[in-house]
PDB file of C-alpha atoms in Angstrom:
ATOM      1  CA  UNK L   1      -0.068   0.009   0.205  1.00  0.00           C
ATOM      2  CA  UNK L   2       1.329   3.305  -0.954  1.00  0.00           C
ATOM      3  CA  UNK L   3       2.072   5.645   1.897  1.00  0.00           C
ATOM      4  CA  UNK L   4       2.778   9.479   1.666  1.00  0.00           C
ATOM      5  CA  UNK L   5       4.468  11.453   4.002  1.00  0.00           C
ATOM      6  CA  UNK L   6       4.929  15.176   3.890  1.00  0.00           C
ATOM      7  CA  UNK L   7       7.530  17.190   5.868  1.00  0.00           C
ATOM      8  CA  UNK L   8       7.128  19.593   7.795  1.00  0.00           C
ATOM      9  CA  UNK L   9       3.367  19.479   8.973  1.00  0.00           C
ATOM     10  CA  UNK L  10       3.790  23.091   9.504  1.00  0.00           C
ATOM     11  CA  UNK L  11       6.182  25.890   8.205  1.00  0.00           C
ATOM     12  CA  UNK L  12       6.055  29.501   9.004  1.00  0.00           C
ATOM     13  CA  UNK L  13       8.625  31.715   7.003  1.00  0.00           C
ATOM     14  CA  UNK L  14       8.660  35.759   6.477  1.00  0.00           C
ATOM     15  CA  UNK L  15       7.543  37.228   3.467  1.00  0.00           C
ATOM     16  CA  UNK L  16      10.253  37.007   0.553  1.00  0.00           C
ATOM     17  CA  UNK L  17      11.898  33.790   1.799  1.00  0.00           C
ATOM     18  CA  UNK L  18      12.684  30.889  -0.366  1.00  0.00           C
ATOM     19  CA  UNK L  19      11.027  27.670   0.836  1.00  0.00           C
ATOM     20  CA  UNK L  20      11.004  23.983   0.124  1.00  0.00           C
ATOM     21  CA  UNK L  21       8.144  21.646   1.146  1.00  0.00           C
ATOM     22  CA  UNK L  22       8.976  17.680   1.047  1.00  0.00           C
ATOM     23  CA  UNK L  23       6.990  15.069   0.146  1.00  0.00           C
ATOM     24  CA  UNK L  24       8.006  11.325   0.230  1.00  0.00           C
ATOM     25  CA  UNK L  25       6.753   8.116  -0.746  1.00  0.00           C
ATOM     26  CA  UNK L  26       7.021   4.111  -0.576  1.00  0.00           C
ATOM     27  CA  UNK L  27       6.250   2.716  -4.033  1.00  0.00           C
ATOM     28  CA  UNK L  28       7.925   3.936  -6.727  1.00  0.00           C
ATOM     29  CA  UNK L  29       5.124   2.607  -8.984  1.00  0.00           C
ATOM     30  CA  UNK L  30       3.536   5.495  -9.927  1.00  0.00           C
ATOM     31  CA  UNK L  31       1.998   7.303 -12.816  1.00  0.00           C
ATOM     32  CA  UNK L  32       2.394  10.824 -11.977  1.00  0.00           C
ATOM     33  CA  UNK L  33       2.933  13.050  -8.935  1.00  0.00           C
ATOM     34  CA  UNK L  34       0.862  15.929  -8.401  1.00  0.00           C
ATOM     35  CA  UNK L  35       0.488  19.040  -5.765  1.00  0.00           C
ATOM     36  CA  UNK L  36      -2.377  20.474  -4.549  1.00  0.00           C
ATOM     37  CA  UNK L  37      -3.214  23.860  -2.867  1.00  0.00           C
ATOM     38  CA  UNK L  38      -6.000  23.835   0.008  1.00  0.00           C
ATOM     39  CA  UNK L  39      -7.091  27.291   1.548  1.00  0.00           C
ATOM     40  CA  UNK L  40      -8.976  27.030   4.627  1.00  0.00           C
ATOM     41  CA  UNK L  41     -12.824  26.125   3.864  1.00  0.00           C
ATOM     42  CA  UNK L  42     -11.902  25.514   0.276  1.00  0.00           C
ATOM     43  CA  UNK L  43     -11.546  22.382  -1.935  1.00  0.00           C
ATOM     44  CA  UNK L  44      -7.995  21.779  -3.577  1.00  0.00           C
ATOM     45  CA  UNK L  45      -6.422  23.551  -6.687  1.00  0.00           C
ATOM     46  CA  UNK L  46      -4.233  21.620  -8.485  1.00  0.00           C
ATOM     47  CA  UNK L  47      -0.637  23.520  -8.476  1.00  0.00           C
ATOM     48  CA  UNK L  48       1.688  20.899 -10.646  1.00  0.00           C
ATOM     49  CA  UNK L  49       1.744  17.749 -11.908  1.00  0.00           C
ATOM     50  CA  UNK L  50       4.712  15.908 -12.796  1.00  0.00           C
ATOM     51  CA  UNK L  51       4.377  12.389 -15.040  1.00  0.00           C
ATOM     52  CA  UNK L  52       6.844   9.319 -13.828  1.00  0.00           C
ATOM     53  CA  UNK L  53       9.062  10.066 -16.739  1.00  0.00           C
ATOM     54  CA  UNK L  54       9.380  13.523 -16.001  1.00  0.00           C
ATOM     55  CA  UNK L  55      12.031  15.171 -13.134  1.00  0.00           C
ATOM     56  CA  UNK L  56      10.496  18.611 -12.675  1.00  0.00           C
ATOM     57  CA  UNK L  57       7.736  20.952 -13.463  1.00  0.00           C
ATOM     58  CA  UNK L  58       7.664  24.818 -13.065  1.00  0.00           C
ATOM     59  CA  UNK L  59       4.771  27.381 -12.942  1.00  0.00           C
ATOM     60  CA  UNK L  60       6.008  30.961 -12.125  1.00  0.00           C
ATOM     61  CA  UNK L  61       7.263  30.809  -8.739  1.00  0.00           C
ATOM     62  CA  UNK L  62       6.614  27.373  -8.145  1.00  0.00           C
ATOM     63  CA  UNK L  63       8.891  24.119  -9.313  1.00  0.00           C
ATOM     64  CA  UNK L  64       8.632  20.726  -8.391  1.00  0.00           C
ATOM     65  CA  UNK L  65      10.989  17.717  -8.849  1.00  0.00           C
ATOM     66  CA  UNK L  66      10.305  14.099  -8.458  1.00  0.00           C
ATOM     67  CA  UNK L  67      13.097  11.406  -7.740  1.00  0.00           C
ATOM     68  CA  UNK L  68      11.166   7.951  -7.914  1.00  0.00           C
ATOM     69  CA  UNK L  69      14.621   5.923  -7.009  1.00  0.00           C
ATOM     70  CA  UNK L  70      14.655   7.808  -4.046  1.00  0.00           C
ATOM     71  CA  UNK L  71      10.815   8.343  -3.302  1.00  0.00           C
ATOM     72  CA  UNK L  72      10.883  11.846  -2.890  1.00  0.00           C
ATOM     73  CA  UNK L  73       9.633  14.999  -4.439  1.00  0.00           C
ATOM     74  CA  UNK L  74      10.028  18.789  -3.473  1.00  0.00           C
ATOM     75  CA  UNK L  75       8.228  21.660  -4.196  1.00  0.00           C
ATOM     76  CA  UNK L  76      10.111  24.649  -4.092  1.00  0.00           C
ATOM     77  CA  UNK L  77       8.559  28.423  -3.403  1.00  0.00           C
ATOM     78  CA  UNK L  78      10.605  31.222  -4.593  1.00  0.00           C
ATOM     79  CA  UNK L  79      10.177  34.506  -3.048  1.00  0.00           C
ATOM     80  CA  UNK L  80       7.259  33.605  -0.891  1.00  0.00           C
ATOM     81  CA  UNK L  81       4.490  35.991  -0.456  1.00  0.00           C
ATOM     82  CA  UNK L  82       1.736  36.262   2.334  1.00  0.00           C
ATOM     83  CA  UNK L  83      -0.678  35.040  -0.367  1.00  0.00           C
ATOM     84  CA  UNK L  84       0.920  31.845  -0.416  1.00  0.00           C
ATOM     85  CA  UNK L  85      -0.419  30.954   2.904  1.00  0.00           C
ATOM     86  CA  UNK L  86      -2.377  27.725   2.453  1.00  0.00           C
ATOM     87  CA  UNK L  87      -1.800  23.867   3.027  1.00  0.00           C
ATOM     88  CA  UNK L  88      -0.083  21.846   0.320  1.00  0.00           C
ATOM     89  CA  UNK L  89      -1.003  18.356  -0.187  1.00  0.00           C
ATOM     90  CA  UNK L  90       1.154  15.802  -2.471  1.00  0.00           C
ATOM     91  CA  UNK L  91      -0.605  13.166  -4.053  1.00  0.00           C
ATOM     92  CA  UNK L  92       0.508  10.139  -5.678  1.00  0.00           C
ATOM     93  CA  UNK L  93      -1.457   8.343  -8.720  1.00  0.00           C
ATOM     94  CA  UNK L  94      -1.561   4.689  -9.266  1.00  0.00           C
ATOM     95  CA  UNK L  95      -3.721   3.532 -11.934  1.00  0.00           C
ATOM     96  CA  UNK L  96      -7.348   4.675 -11.254  1.00  0.00           C
ATOM     97  CA  UNK L  97      -6.804   6.916  -7.749  1.00  0.00           C
ATOM     98  CA  UNK L  98      -4.907   9.161  -6.056  1.00  0.00           C
ATOM     99  CA  UNK L  99      -3.097   8.721  -2.515  1.00  0.00           C
ATOM    100  CA  UNK L 100      -2.379  11.885  -0.094  1.00  0.00           C
ATOM    101  CA  UNK L 101      -0.287  13.240   1.885  1.00  0.00           C
ATOM    102  CA  UNK L 102      -1.482  14.927   5.221  1.00  0.00           C
ATOM    103  CA  UNK L 103      -0.211  18.253   3.750  1.00  0.00           C
ATOM    104  CA  UNK L 104       2.236  21.326   5.047  1.00  0.00           C
ATOM    105  CA  UNK L 105       0.441  24.152   6.362  1.00  0.00           C
ATOM    106  CA  UNK L 106       2.718  27.231   5.221  1.00  0.00           C
ATOM    107  CA  UNK L 107       2.098  30.680   7.071  1.00  0.00           C
ATOM    108  CA  UNK L 108       4.021  33.525   5.516  1.00  0.00           C
ATOM    109  CA  UNK L 109       4.153  36.459   7.284  1.00  0.00           C
ATOM    110  CA  UNK L 110       4.380  40.155   5.948  1.00  0.00           C
TER     111      UNK L 110
ATOM    112  CA  UNK P   1     -12.563  26.935 -12.162  1.00  0.00           C
ATOM    113  CA  UNK P   2     -13.797  23.796 -12.781  1.00  0.00           C
ATOM    114  CA  UNK P   3     -17.628  23.867 -12.632  1.00  0.00           C
ATOM    115  CA  UNK P   4     -18.489  21.731  -9.582  1.00  0.00           C
ATOM    116  CA  UNK P   5     -21.012  22.277  -7.093  1.00  0.00           C
ATOM    117  CA  UNK P   6     -21.748  20.524  -3.841  1.00  0.00           C
ATOM    118  CA  UNK P   7     -24.878  20.439  -1.576  1.00  0.00           C
ATOM    119  CA  UNK P   8     -25.499  20.920   0.762  1.00  0.00           C
ATOM    120  CA  UNK P   9     -22.292  22.797   1.914  1.00  0.00           C
ATOM    121  CA  UNK P  10     -23.080  22.187   5.625  1.00  0.00           C
ATOM    122  CA  UNK P  11     -25.354  19.896   7.254  1.00  0.00           C
ATOM    123  CA  UNK P  12     -25.778  18.620  10.641  1.00  0.00           C
ATOM    124  CA  UNK P  13     -27.805  15.639  11.635  1.00  0.00           C
ATOM    125  CA  UNK P  14     -28.177  12.798  13.925  1.00  0.00           C
ATOM    126  CA  UNK P  15     -26.841   9.231  14.269  1.00  0.00           C
ATOM    127  CA  UNK P  16     -28.694   6.642  12.650  1.00  0.00           C
ATOM    128  CA  UNK P  17     -30.626   8.914   9.943  1.00  0.00           C
ATOM    129  CA  UNK P  18     -30.112   8.676   6.080  1.00  0.00           C
ATOM    130  CA  UNK P  19     -27.770  11.415   4.588  1.00  0.00           C
ATOM    131  CA  UNK P  20     -27.363  12.102   0.766  1.00  0.00           C
ATOM    132  CA  UNK P  21     -24.823  14.366  -0.622  1.00  0.00           C
ATOM    133  CA  UNK P  22     -24.624  15.840  -4.173  1.00  0.00           C
ATOM    134  CA  UNK P  23     -22.134  16.880  -6.756  1.00  0.00           C
ATOM    135  CA  UNK P  24     -22.976  18.410  -9.667  1.00  0.00           C
ATOM    136  CA  UNK P  25     -20.622  18.880 -12.588  1.00  0.00           C
ATOM    137  CA  UNK P  26     -20.810  21.053 -15.939  1.00  0.00           C
ATOM    138  CA  UNK P  27     -17.494  20.051 -17.353  1.00  0.00           C
ATOM    139  CA  UNK P  28     -18.507  16.637 -19.032  1.00  0.00           C
ATOM    140  CA  UNK P  29     -15.949  14.686 -17.490  1.00  0.00           C
ATOM    141  CA  UNK P  30     -15.815  11.220 -17.445  1.00  0.00           C
ATOM    142  CA  UNK P  31     -14.679  10.369 -13.874  1.00  0.00           C
ATOM    143  CA  UNK P  32     -16.124  11.646 -10.788  1.00  0.00           C
ATOM    144  CA  UNK P  33     -14.782  10.940  -7.161  1.00  0.00           C
ATOM    145  CA  UNK P  34     -15.957  11.087  -3.615  1.00  0.00           C
ATOM    146  CA  UNK P  35     -13.095  11.678  -0.770  1.00  0.00           C
ATOM    147  CA  UNK P  36     -13.389  12.182   3.144  1.00  0.00           C
ATOM    148  CA  UNK P  37     -10.936  14.853   4.569  1.00  0.00           C
ATOM    149  CA  UNK P  38     -10.139  13.902   8.729  1.00  0.00           C
ATOM    150  CA  UNK P  39      -7.430  15.513  10.674  1.00  0.00           C
ATOM    151  CA  UNK P  40      -4.510  13.200  10.745  1.00  0.00           C
ATOM    152  CA  UNK P  41      -5.551  11.349   7.731  1.00  0.00           C
ATOM    153  CA  UNK P  42      -5.542  13.419   5.376  1.00  0.00           C
ATOM    154  CA  UNK P  43      -8.148  12.719   1.984  1.00  0.00           C
ATOM    155  CA  UNK P  44      -9.442   9.368   1.525  1.00  0.00           C
ATOM    156  CA  UNK P  45     -11.120   7.963  -1.263  1.00  0.00           C
ATOM    157  CA  UNK P  46     -14.200   6.513  -0.554  1.00  0.00           C
ATOM    158  CA  UNK P  47     -15.979   5.399  -3.987  1.00  0.00           C
ATOM    159  CA  UNK P  48     -15.098   6.449  -7.494  1.00  0.00           C
ATOM    160  CA  UNK P  49     -17.528   6.538 -10.736  1.00  0.00           C
ATOM    161  CA  UNK P  50     -16.083   5.958 -14.276  1.00  0.00           C
ATOM    162  CA  UNK P  51     -19.346   6.195 -16.196  1.00  0.00           C
ATOM    163  CA  UNK P  52     -23.064   6.331 -15.999  1.00  0.00           C
ATOM    164  CA  UNK P  53     -23.904   3.556 -13.744  1.00  0.00           C
ATOM    165  CA  UNK P  54     -20.257   2.203 -13.489  1.00  0.00           C
ATOM    166  CA  UNK P  55     -19.043   2.801  -9.832  1.00  0.00           C
ATOM    167  CA  UNK P  56     -15.890   1.133  -7.320  1.00  0.00           C
ATOM    168  CA  UNK P  57     -14.655   1.021  -3.914  1.00  0.00           C
ATOM    169  CA  UNK P  58     -12.185   3.178  -2.642  1.00  0.00           C
ATOM    170  CA  UNK P  59      -9.929   3.078   0.683  1.00  0.00           C
ATOM    171  CA  UNK P  60     -12.758   3.785   3.044  1.00  0.00           C
ATOM    172  CA  UNK P  61     -16.189   2.901   1.234  1.00  0.00           C
ATOM    173  CA  UNK P  62     -17.815   0.890   4.218  1.00  0.00           C
ATOM    174  CA  UNK P  63     -21.001   2.614   5.438  1.00  0.00           C
ATOM    175  CA  UNK P  64     -21.297   4.581   1.952  1.00  0.00           C
ATOM    176  CA  UNK P  65     -23.218   4.058  -1.104  1.00  0.00           C
ATOM    177  CA  UNK P  66     -22.892   6.115  -4.452  1.00  0.00           C
ATOM    178  CA  UNK P  67     -24.928   6.337  -7.666  1.00  0.00           C
ATOM    179  CA  UNK P  68     -24.675   8.137 -10.934  1.00  0.00           C
ATOM    180  CA  UNK P  69     -27.805   8.225 -13.133  1.00  0.00           C
ATOM    181  CA  UNK P  70     -26.382  11.019 -15.133  1.00  0.00           C
ATOM    182  CA  UNK P  71     -23.005  12.093 -16.298  1.00  0.00           C
ATOM    183  CA  UNK P  72     -23.360  15.267 -14.341  1.00  0.00           C
ATOM    184  CA  UNK P  73     -24.437  14.070 -10.947  1.00  0.00           C
ATOM    185  CA  UNK P  74     -22.597  11.700  -8.493  1.00  0.00           C
ATOM    186  CA  UNK P  75     -24.761  11.210  -5.155  1.00  0.00           C
ATOM    187  CA  UNK P  76     -23.132   9.792  -1.760  1.00  0.00           C
ATOM    188  CA  UNK P  77     -25.350   8.226   0.414  1.00  0.00           C
ATOM    189  CA  UNK P  78     -24.761   7.389   4.068  1.00  0.00           C
ATOM    190  CA  UNK P  79     -27.674   4.855   4.821  1.00  0.00           C
ATOM    191  CA  UNK P  80     -27.499   4.797   8.666  1.00  0.00           C
ATOM    192  CA  UNK P  81     -25.201   8.126   9.504  1.00  0.00           C
ATOM    193  CA  UNK P  82     -22.663   7.179  12.618  1.00  0.00           C
ATOM    194  CA  UNK P  83     -20.600   9.918  14.742  1.00  0.00           C
ATOM    195  CA  UNK P  84     -17.289   8.408  12.911  1.00  0.00           C
ATOM    196  CA  UNK P  85     -18.812   9.755   9.648  1.00  0.00           C
ATOM    197  CA  UNK P  86     -18.007  13.206  10.854  1.00  0.00           C
ATOM    198  CA  UNK P  87     -15.900  14.568   8.321  1.00  0.00           C
ATOM    199  CA  UNK P  88     -15.587  17.328   5.371  1.00  0.00           C
ATOM    200  CA  UNK P  89     -16.442  15.552   2.115  1.00  0.00           C
ATOM    201  CA  UNK P  90     -15.053  16.823  -1.496  1.00  0.00           C
ATOM    202  CA  UNK P  91     -16.382  15.603  -4.753  1.00  0.00           C
ATOM    203  CA  UNK P  92     -13.486  15.901  -7.593  1.00  0.00           C
ATOM    204  CA  UNK P  93     -13.455  15.114 -11.171  1.00  0.00           C
ATOM    205  CA  UNK P  94     -11.452  14.387 -14.160  1.00  0.00           C
ATOM    206  CA  UNK P  95     -11.489  13.983 -17.870  1.00  0.00           C
ATOM    207  CA  UNK P  96      -9.117  11.058 -17.618  1.00  0.00           C
ATOM    208  CA  UNK P  97      -8.219   8.525 -14.818  1.00  0.00           C
ATOM    209  CA  UNK P  98      -5.447   8.975 -12.129  1.00  0.00           C
ATOM    210  CA  UNK P  99      -2.736   7.946 -14.508  1.00  0.00           C
ATOM    211  CA  UNK P 100      -2.759  10.836 -16.955  1.00  0.00           C
ATOM    212  CA  UNK P 101      -1.461  14.203 -17.403  1.00  0.00           C
ATOM    213  CA  UNK P 102      -4.394  15.567 -16.269  1.00  0.00           C
ATOM    214  CA  UNK P 103      -5.229  16.851 -12.874  1.00  0.00           C
ATOM    215  CA  UNK P 104      -8.609  15.981 -10.930  1.00  0.00           C
ATOM    216  CA  UNK P 105     -10.424  19.092  -9.889  1.00  0.00           C
ATOM    217  CA  UNK P 106     -12.088  19.681  -6.663  1.00  0.00           C
ATOM    218  CA  UNK P 107     -15.335  21.203  -5.111  1.00  0.00           C
ATOM    219  CA  UNK P 108     -15.485  23.129  -2.474  1.00  0.00           C
ATOM    220  CA  UNK P 109     -16.404  20.631   0.058  1.00  0.00           C
ATOM    221  CA  UNK P 110     -19.340  19.365   2.458  1.00  0.00           C
ATOM    222  CA  UNK P 111     -18.756  19.805   5.917  1.00  0.00           C
ATOM    223  CA  UNK P 112     -20.952  17.306   7.816  1.00  0.00           C
ATOM    224  CA  UNK P 113     -21.556  16.934  11.168  1.00  0.00           C
ATOM    225  CA  UNK P 114     -23.339  13.754  13.017  1.00  0.00           C
ATOM    226  CA  UNK P 115     -24.781  14.144  16.451  1.00  0.00           C
TER     227      UNK P 115
END
C-alpha cells in the first residue's frame, strides 16, 4: 500500500523567503505526482503535475521535482508572499486513484 | 475554475438518519470521485465512478453507497449515519483516470456533522 509523508507538517516564514516542501512515498510504481494547494474552507487547487517519466515541472514561482528512485518530491516556492499561505498537499497516482499526504500548512508573514 | 457544485455545503444530522450528498458538474468529465478529509488522515477515497452507472470502491467505502444516473451528478449516501462519519466530504472530477497527465478538480466540500 502506498504511503505518503509530508515534512514539515507546518512551516512559518517571513515574506520573501525561498522555501522547500518535502513529500516522500514508499512505492515508486506511480503514474504521476501532483501538488495541490488548499485554502481554509475550500477545495483543492492543482498546482503542478509531474508525470513519472519527468523530473520536474515549473509554473511561475513554483518548481516541483520528482526522484522516483529515492521516493521523494520537493515543491520549491521562490520569493514567498503572504498570499502563498495555505496547506500544500502532494498526491501520488496509481492506475485509477490518488493517495494523498497529510499536507504542510504554510504561513507567510508580511 | 472547474464547474463543480456540492450540496449541501453544511449539514448537521443525528446518528441513524440517512444522508445524501450531491455533486454536480458542468464539465462533462467521465470520472467523478468522493473523498473524505479528516485531521490526521488527510484525504481518503470513498468511491469513484468511471461512467454512468459504473462505480467502484475506494479505501474507506464501508458505510457508504454511491449512484450515478447521469454524467453530471454523483450522489454519496450514508444509509444510517454514525458519528465516525463526521467529516468534510469532497467531490472531484477528471477527464481521464489518475494515470493521465490531467489533474483532478475539486469542489469546495461539504462539512457534515453527525451528533
